[in-house]
Coordinates of C-alpha atoms in Angstrom, one line a residue:
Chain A
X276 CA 141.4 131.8 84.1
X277 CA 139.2 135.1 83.1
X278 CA 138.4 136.5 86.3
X279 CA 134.9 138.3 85.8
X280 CA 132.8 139.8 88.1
X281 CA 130.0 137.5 87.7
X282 CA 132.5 135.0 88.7
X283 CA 133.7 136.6 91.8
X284 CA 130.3 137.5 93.0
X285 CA 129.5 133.6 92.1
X286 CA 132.1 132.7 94.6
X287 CA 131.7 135.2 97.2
X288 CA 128.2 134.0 97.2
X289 CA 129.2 130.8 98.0
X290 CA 131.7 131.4 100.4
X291 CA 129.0 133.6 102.5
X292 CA 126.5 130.7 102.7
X293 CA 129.6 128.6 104.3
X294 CA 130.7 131.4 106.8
X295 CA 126.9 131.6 107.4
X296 CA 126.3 128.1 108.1
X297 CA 128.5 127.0 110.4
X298 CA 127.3 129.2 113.5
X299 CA 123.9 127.9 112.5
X300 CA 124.8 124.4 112.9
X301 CA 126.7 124.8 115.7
X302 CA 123.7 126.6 117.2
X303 CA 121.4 123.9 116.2
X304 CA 123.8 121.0 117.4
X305 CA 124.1 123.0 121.2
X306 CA 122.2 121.8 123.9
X307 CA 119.8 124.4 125.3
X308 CA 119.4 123.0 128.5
X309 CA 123.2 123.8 130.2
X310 CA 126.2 121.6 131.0
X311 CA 125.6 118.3 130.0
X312 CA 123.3 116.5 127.7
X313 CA 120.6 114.3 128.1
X314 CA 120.9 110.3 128.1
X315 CA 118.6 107.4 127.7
X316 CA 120.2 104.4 129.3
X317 CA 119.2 100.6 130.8
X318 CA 119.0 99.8 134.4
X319 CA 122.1 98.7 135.9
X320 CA 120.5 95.7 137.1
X321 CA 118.8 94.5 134.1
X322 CA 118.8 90.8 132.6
X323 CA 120.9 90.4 129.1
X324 CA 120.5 87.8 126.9
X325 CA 121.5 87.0 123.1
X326 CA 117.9 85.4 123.1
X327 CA 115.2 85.1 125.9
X328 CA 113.9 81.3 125.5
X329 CA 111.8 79.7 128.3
X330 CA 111.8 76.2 128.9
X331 CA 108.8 74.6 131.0
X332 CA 108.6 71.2 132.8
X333 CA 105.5 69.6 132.5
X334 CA 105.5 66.5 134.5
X335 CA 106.4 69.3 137.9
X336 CA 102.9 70.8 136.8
X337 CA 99.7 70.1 138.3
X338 CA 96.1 71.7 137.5
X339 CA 96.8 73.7 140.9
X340 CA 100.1 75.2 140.5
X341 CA 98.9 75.5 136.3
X342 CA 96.1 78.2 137.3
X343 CA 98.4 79.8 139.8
X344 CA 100.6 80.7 137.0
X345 CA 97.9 81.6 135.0
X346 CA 96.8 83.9 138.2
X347 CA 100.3 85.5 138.6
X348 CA 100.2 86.5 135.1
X349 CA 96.9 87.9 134.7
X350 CA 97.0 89.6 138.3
X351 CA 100.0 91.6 137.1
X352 CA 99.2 92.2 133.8
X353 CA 95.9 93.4 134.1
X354 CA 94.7 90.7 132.1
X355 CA 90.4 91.1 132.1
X356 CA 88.4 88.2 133.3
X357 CA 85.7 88.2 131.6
X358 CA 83.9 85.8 134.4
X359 CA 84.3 89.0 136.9
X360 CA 81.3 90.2 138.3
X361 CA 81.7 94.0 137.1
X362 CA 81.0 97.1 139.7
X363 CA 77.5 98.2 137.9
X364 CA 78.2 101.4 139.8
X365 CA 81.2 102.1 138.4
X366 CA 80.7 100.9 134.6
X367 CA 76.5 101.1 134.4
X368 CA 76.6 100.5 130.4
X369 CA 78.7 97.2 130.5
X370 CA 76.9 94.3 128.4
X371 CA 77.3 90.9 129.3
X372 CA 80.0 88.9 127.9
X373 CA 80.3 87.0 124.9
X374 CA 83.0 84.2 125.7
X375 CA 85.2 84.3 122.3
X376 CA 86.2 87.6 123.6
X377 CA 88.4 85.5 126.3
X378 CA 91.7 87.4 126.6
X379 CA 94.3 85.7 128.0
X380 CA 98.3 85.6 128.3
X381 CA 99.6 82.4 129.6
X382 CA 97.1 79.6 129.8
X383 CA 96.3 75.8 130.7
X384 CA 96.5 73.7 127.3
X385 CA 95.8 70.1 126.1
X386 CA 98.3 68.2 124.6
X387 CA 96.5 67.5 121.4
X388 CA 95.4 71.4 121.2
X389 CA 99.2 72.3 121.7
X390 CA 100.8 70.0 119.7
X391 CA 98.0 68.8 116.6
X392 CA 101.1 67.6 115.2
X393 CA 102.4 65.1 117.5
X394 CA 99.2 63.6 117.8
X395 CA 99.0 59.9 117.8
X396 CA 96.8 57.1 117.7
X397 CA 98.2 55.8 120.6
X398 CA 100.0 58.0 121.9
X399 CA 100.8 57.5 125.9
X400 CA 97.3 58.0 127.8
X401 CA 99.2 60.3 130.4
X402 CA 100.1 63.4 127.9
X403 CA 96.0 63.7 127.5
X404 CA 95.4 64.7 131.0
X405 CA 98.7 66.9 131.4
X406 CA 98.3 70.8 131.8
X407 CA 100.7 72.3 129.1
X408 CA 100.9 76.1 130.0
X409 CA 100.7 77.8 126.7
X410 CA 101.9 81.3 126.0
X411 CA 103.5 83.1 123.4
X412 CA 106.2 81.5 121.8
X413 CA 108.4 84.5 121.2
X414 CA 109.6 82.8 117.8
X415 CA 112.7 83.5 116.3
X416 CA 110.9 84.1 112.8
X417 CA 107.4 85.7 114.0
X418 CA 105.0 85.2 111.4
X419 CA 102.8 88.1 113.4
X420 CA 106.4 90.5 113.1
X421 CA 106.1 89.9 109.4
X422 CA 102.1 90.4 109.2
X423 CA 101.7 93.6 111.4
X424 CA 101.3 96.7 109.2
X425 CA 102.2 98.9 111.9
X426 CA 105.4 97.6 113.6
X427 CA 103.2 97.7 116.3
X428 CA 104.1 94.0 117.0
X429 CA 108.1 93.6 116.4
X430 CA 111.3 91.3 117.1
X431 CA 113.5 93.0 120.2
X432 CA 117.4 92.3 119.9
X433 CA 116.8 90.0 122.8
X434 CA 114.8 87.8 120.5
X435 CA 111.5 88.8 122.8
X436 CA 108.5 89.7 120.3
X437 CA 106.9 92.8 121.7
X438 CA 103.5 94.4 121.3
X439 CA 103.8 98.4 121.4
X440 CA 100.5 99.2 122.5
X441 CA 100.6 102.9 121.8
X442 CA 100.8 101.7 117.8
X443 CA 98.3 98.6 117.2
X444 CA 95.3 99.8 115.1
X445 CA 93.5 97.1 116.2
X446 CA 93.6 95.2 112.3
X447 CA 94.6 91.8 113.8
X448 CA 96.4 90.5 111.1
X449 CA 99.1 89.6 113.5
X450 CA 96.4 87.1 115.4
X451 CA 95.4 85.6 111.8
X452 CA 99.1 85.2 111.5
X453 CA 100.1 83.3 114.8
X454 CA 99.9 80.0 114.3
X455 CA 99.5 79.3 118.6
X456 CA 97.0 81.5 119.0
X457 CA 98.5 83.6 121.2
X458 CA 97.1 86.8 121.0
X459 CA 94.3 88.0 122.2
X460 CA 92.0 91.4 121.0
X461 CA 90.7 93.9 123.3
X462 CA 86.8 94.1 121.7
X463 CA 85.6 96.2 124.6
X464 CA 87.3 98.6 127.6
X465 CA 89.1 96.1 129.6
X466 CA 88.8 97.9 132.8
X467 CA 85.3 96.8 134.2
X468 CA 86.7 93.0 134.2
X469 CA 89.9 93.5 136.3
X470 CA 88.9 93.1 139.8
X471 CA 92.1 94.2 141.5
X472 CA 94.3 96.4 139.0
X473 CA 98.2 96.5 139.4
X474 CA 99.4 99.9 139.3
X475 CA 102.5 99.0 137.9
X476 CA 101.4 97.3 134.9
X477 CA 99.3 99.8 132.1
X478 CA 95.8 98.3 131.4
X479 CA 94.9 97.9 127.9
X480 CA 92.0 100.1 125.5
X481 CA 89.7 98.9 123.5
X482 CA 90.7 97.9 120.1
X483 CA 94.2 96.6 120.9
X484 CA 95.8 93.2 120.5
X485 CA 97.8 91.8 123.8
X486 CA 99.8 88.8 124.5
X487 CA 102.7 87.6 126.4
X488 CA 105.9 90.0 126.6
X489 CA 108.1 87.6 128.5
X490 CA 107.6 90.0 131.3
X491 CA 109.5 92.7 129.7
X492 CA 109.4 94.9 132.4
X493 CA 111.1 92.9 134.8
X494 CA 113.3 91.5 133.3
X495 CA 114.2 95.3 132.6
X496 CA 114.4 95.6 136.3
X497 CA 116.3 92.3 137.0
X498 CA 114.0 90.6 138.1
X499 CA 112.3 87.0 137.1
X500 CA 109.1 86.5 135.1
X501 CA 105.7 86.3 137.1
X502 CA 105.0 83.0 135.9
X503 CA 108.5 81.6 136.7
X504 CA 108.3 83.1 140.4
X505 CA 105.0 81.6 140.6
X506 CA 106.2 78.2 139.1
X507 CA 107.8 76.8 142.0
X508 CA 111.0 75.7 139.5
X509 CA 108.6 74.2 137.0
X510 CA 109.4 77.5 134.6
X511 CA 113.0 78.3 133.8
X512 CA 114.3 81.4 131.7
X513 CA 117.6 82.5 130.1
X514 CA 119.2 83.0 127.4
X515 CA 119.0 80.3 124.7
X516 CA 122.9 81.1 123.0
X517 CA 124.7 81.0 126.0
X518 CA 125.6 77.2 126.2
X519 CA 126.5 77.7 129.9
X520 CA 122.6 79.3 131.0
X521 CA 120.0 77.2 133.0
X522 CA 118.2 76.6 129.9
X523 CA 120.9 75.5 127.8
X524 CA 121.5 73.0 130.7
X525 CA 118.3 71.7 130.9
X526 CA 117.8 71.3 127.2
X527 CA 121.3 69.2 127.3
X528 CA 119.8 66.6 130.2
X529 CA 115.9 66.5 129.0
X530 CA 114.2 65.5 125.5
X531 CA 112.2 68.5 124.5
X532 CA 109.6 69.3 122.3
X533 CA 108.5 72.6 120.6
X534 CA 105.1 73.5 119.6
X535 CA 104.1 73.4 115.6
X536 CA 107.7 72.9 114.6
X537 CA 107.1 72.1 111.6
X538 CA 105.9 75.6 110.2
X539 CA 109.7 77.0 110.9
X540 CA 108.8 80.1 113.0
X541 CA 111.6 79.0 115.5
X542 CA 109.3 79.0 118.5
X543 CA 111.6 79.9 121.7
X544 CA 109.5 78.0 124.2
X545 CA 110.6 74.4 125.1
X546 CA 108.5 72.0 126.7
X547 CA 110.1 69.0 128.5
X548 CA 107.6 66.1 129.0
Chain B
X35 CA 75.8 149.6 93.8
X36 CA 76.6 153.1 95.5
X37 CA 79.3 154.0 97.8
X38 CA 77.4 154.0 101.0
X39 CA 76.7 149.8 100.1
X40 CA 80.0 148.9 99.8
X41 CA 81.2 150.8 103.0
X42 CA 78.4 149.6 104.9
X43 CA 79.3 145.8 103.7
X44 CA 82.9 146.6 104.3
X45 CA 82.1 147.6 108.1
X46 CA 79.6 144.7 108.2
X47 CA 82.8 142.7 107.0
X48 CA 84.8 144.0 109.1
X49 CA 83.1 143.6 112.4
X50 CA 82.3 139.7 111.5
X51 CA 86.0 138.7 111.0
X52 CA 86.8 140.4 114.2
X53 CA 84.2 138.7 116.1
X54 CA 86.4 136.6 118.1
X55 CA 88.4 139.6 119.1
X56 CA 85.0 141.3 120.3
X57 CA 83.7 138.1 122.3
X58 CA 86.7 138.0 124.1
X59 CA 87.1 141.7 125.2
X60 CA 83.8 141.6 126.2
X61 CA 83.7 138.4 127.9
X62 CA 85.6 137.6 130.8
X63 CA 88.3 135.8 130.7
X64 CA 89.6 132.9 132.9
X65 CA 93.5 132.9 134.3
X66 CA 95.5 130.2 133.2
X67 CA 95.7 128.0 136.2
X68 CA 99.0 127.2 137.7
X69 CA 100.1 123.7 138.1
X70 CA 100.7 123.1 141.2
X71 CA 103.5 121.5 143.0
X72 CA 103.0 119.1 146.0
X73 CA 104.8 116.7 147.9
X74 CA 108.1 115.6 146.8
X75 CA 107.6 117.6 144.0
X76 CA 107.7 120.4 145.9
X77 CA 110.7 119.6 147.8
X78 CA 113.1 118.1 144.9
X79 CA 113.0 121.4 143.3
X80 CA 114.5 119.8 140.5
X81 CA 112.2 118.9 137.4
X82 CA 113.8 116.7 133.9
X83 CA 113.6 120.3 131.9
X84 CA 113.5 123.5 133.1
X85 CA 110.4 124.9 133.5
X86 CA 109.7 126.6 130.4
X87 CA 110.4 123.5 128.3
X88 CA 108.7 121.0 130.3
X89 CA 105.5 123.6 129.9
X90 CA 106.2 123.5 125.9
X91 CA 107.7 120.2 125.5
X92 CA 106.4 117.3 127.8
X93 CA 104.5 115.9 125.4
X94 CA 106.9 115.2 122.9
X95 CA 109.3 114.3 125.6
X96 CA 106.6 111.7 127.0
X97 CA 106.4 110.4 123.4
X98 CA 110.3 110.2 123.1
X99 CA 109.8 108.2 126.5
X100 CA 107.3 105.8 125.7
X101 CA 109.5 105.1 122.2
X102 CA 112.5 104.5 124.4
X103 CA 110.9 102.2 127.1
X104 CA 108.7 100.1 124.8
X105 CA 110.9 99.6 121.6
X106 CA 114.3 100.0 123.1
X107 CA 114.0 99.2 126.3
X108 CA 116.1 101.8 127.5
X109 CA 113.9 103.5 130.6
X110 CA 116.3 105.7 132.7
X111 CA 116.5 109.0 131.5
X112 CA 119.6 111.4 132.8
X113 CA 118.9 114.9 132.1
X114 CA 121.1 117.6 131.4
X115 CA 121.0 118.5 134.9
X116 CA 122.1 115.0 135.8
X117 CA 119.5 114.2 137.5
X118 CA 118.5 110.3 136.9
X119 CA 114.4 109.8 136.3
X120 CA 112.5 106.5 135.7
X121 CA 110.8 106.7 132.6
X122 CA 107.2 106.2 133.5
X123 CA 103.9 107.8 133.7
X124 CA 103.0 106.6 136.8
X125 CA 105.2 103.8 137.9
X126 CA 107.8 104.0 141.0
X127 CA 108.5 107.1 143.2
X128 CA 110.7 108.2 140.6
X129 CA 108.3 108.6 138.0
X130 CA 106.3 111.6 136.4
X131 CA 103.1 111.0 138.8
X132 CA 105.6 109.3 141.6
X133 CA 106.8 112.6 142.3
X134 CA 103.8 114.6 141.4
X135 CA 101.5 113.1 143.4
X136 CA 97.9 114.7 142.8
X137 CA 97.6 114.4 139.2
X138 CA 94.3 116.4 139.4
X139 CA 96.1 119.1 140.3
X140 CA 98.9 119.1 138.5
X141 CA 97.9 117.3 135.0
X142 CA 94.1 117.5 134.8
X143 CA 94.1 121.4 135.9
X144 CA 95.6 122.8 132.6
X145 CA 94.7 119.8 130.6
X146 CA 91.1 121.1 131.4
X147 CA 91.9 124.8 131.3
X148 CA 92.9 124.1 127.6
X149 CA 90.4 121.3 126.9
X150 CA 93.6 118.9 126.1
X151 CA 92.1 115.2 126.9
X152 CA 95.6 113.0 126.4
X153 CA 94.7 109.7 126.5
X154 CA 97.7 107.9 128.2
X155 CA 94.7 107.5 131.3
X156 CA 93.0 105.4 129.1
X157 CA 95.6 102.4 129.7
X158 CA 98.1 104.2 132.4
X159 CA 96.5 104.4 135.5
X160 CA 96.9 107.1 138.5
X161 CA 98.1 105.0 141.5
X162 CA 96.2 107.3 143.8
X163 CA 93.0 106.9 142.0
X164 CA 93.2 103.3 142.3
X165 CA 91.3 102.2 145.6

């Protein structure tokens, strides 16, 4: 090989930038802040599950204990009611309230509202008058996962289909694409229309969808849903691919039905009637 | 154009791009005020960063947070220190405004000071605020 200067100095070069870099990197790997380094982790008592399904008995639910889950929900959540006589001292510019602008998380249902589908001609005169509680489905294919620009709105291992409120622009394409109408859109400051607000719950802003999240931040906690708690055993939750859960069981000894089937969006919420 | 023009625009230049620097030695000035540290704050002596970084970096550690809660559901953070902290803005004793109790004091003073308006308030409430 003709050994040139231009050639060495080609591979001197070369050899400095490696000698150079490797105390760089090392110094940008370190941890500036001493000993150890910092962790993220889960709480110890947190709920697992392959995927969070909910299964609901309907004939254990009357109109009563229907709006006390409804209640338990909202209460906690911080979910406005728009019928709320707002504090004119403490929000003086608050118009009065149009009622499309309803925003709501788990709600009272009727049967052929819920399930268009299964309507019949004569269908049993009881399912007319029974309160189905309604909520987000938490669908195994979300058709409001696939529409959101953002990711605001997206599919959690757990199979839970969260709403990250810090990133929703507010386009609601996720609400055209739920077909349970699920979601609801913050059109004004939510504030003036929660009477008592929960300080462990976020209220929302204006301009942000909202819905259901399976109570997220419990389960996160170990601890049950709202709306099961309130349920007096009417509302069970657990993971629908363990064959051995509560669910699993109940699904095995009742006939269920899922809401708009049909449409293949996998709902996980099973209603046994 | 004569010489005496051009200096005298130069120094007429001059003066106007310095402006700022003129205001403010002429104008008093304001202290940067000092968050201050109450309750347990005070007594756990022991913060997620050290000082100097949580002055420079708490909002992009808040942001990490809120990523880490809300999309991986991950919300204990152990710092360097080993110190365990709930990842919340306002939510348990062991979160940011759980220990530091008076967030007018300790937020809203420099926040103000440097006319910073974040708007995590808008959804996360202060506990203490709430009647």
């Amino acid at each position: 090989m003709e050994k040139s200067r231009r050639r060495f100095l080609k591979v001197a070069g070369i050899a400095a930038i490696g000698l150079g870099a490797a105390p760089a990197i090392n110094f940008a790997a370190s941890d500036s802040h001493g000993s150890g380094a910092a962790a993220k982790v889960k709480n110890e008592t947190a709920l697992h599950a392959e995927r969070w399904g909910m299964v609901i008995d309907i004939k254990k639910i009357d109109d009563n204990l229907a709006r006390k889950i409804s209640l338990a929900c909202h209460l906690h959540h911080n979910v406005p009611d728009f019928t709320h006589e707002v504090n004119t001292q403490l929000y003086p510019k608050t118009r009065p309230v149009n009622h499309k602008q309803e925003i709501k998380w788990i709600w009272k249902e009727e049967f052929h509202y819920a399930f268009p589908d299964k309507e019949d001609e004569f269908l049993n005169e009881k399912f007319h008058h029974l309160p189905f509680m309604v909520l987000c489905n938490h669908c195994k294919n979300a058709p409001c996962v696939q529409a959101c620009p953002t990711q605001a709105t997206f599919s959690r291992e757990d199979g839970i289909v969260m709403m990250d409120y810090h990133r929703c622009i507010g386009c609601r394409f996720c609400m055209a694409a739920c077909p349970y109408g699920s979601r609801s859109f913050n059109f004004r400051d939510p504030r003036p229309f929660i009477d008592e607000t929960d300080p462990d719950f976020p209220t929302r802003s204006k301009g942000v969808v909202e819905k259901c999240n399976f109570c997220a931040e419990r389960l996160a906690k170990g601890e049950q849903p709202h709306c099961v708690e309130a349920s007096e055993g009417a509302i069970v939750v657990g993971d629908l691919e363990d064959p051995e859960s509560d669910v699993r069981k109940l699904l095995k000894e009742h006939y269920t039905i899922r809401r708009k089937q049909s449409l293949g969006t996998e709902p996980s919420v099973y209603y046994i009637v | 154009m004569t010489k005496n023009m051009i200096m005298g625009g130069l120094a007429v230049f001059v003066l106007a791009v310095l402006s700022p620097f003129w205001f403010n030695m002429v104008t008093t000035t304001q202290a940067a005020p000092e968050p201050e540290l109450l309750g347990p704050a005070k007594e756990a002596k022991k913060c997620v960063l050290d000082t100097y970084d949580m002055r420079a970096n708490h909002m992009s550690l808040l942001d990490e947070w809120r990523d880490a809660v809300v999309r991986d559901a991950d919300r204990i953070y152990v710092s360097a220190n080993g110190h365990a902290f709930n990842m919340s803005l306002s939510t348990g004793e062991n979160s940011c405004l759980g220990c530091h109790e008076d967030k007018a004091k300790f937020c809203d003073a420099c926040h103000t000071y440097t006319s910073v308006d974040p708007y995590c308030w808008e959804c996360h409430t202060n506990p203490k605020e709430i009647e």
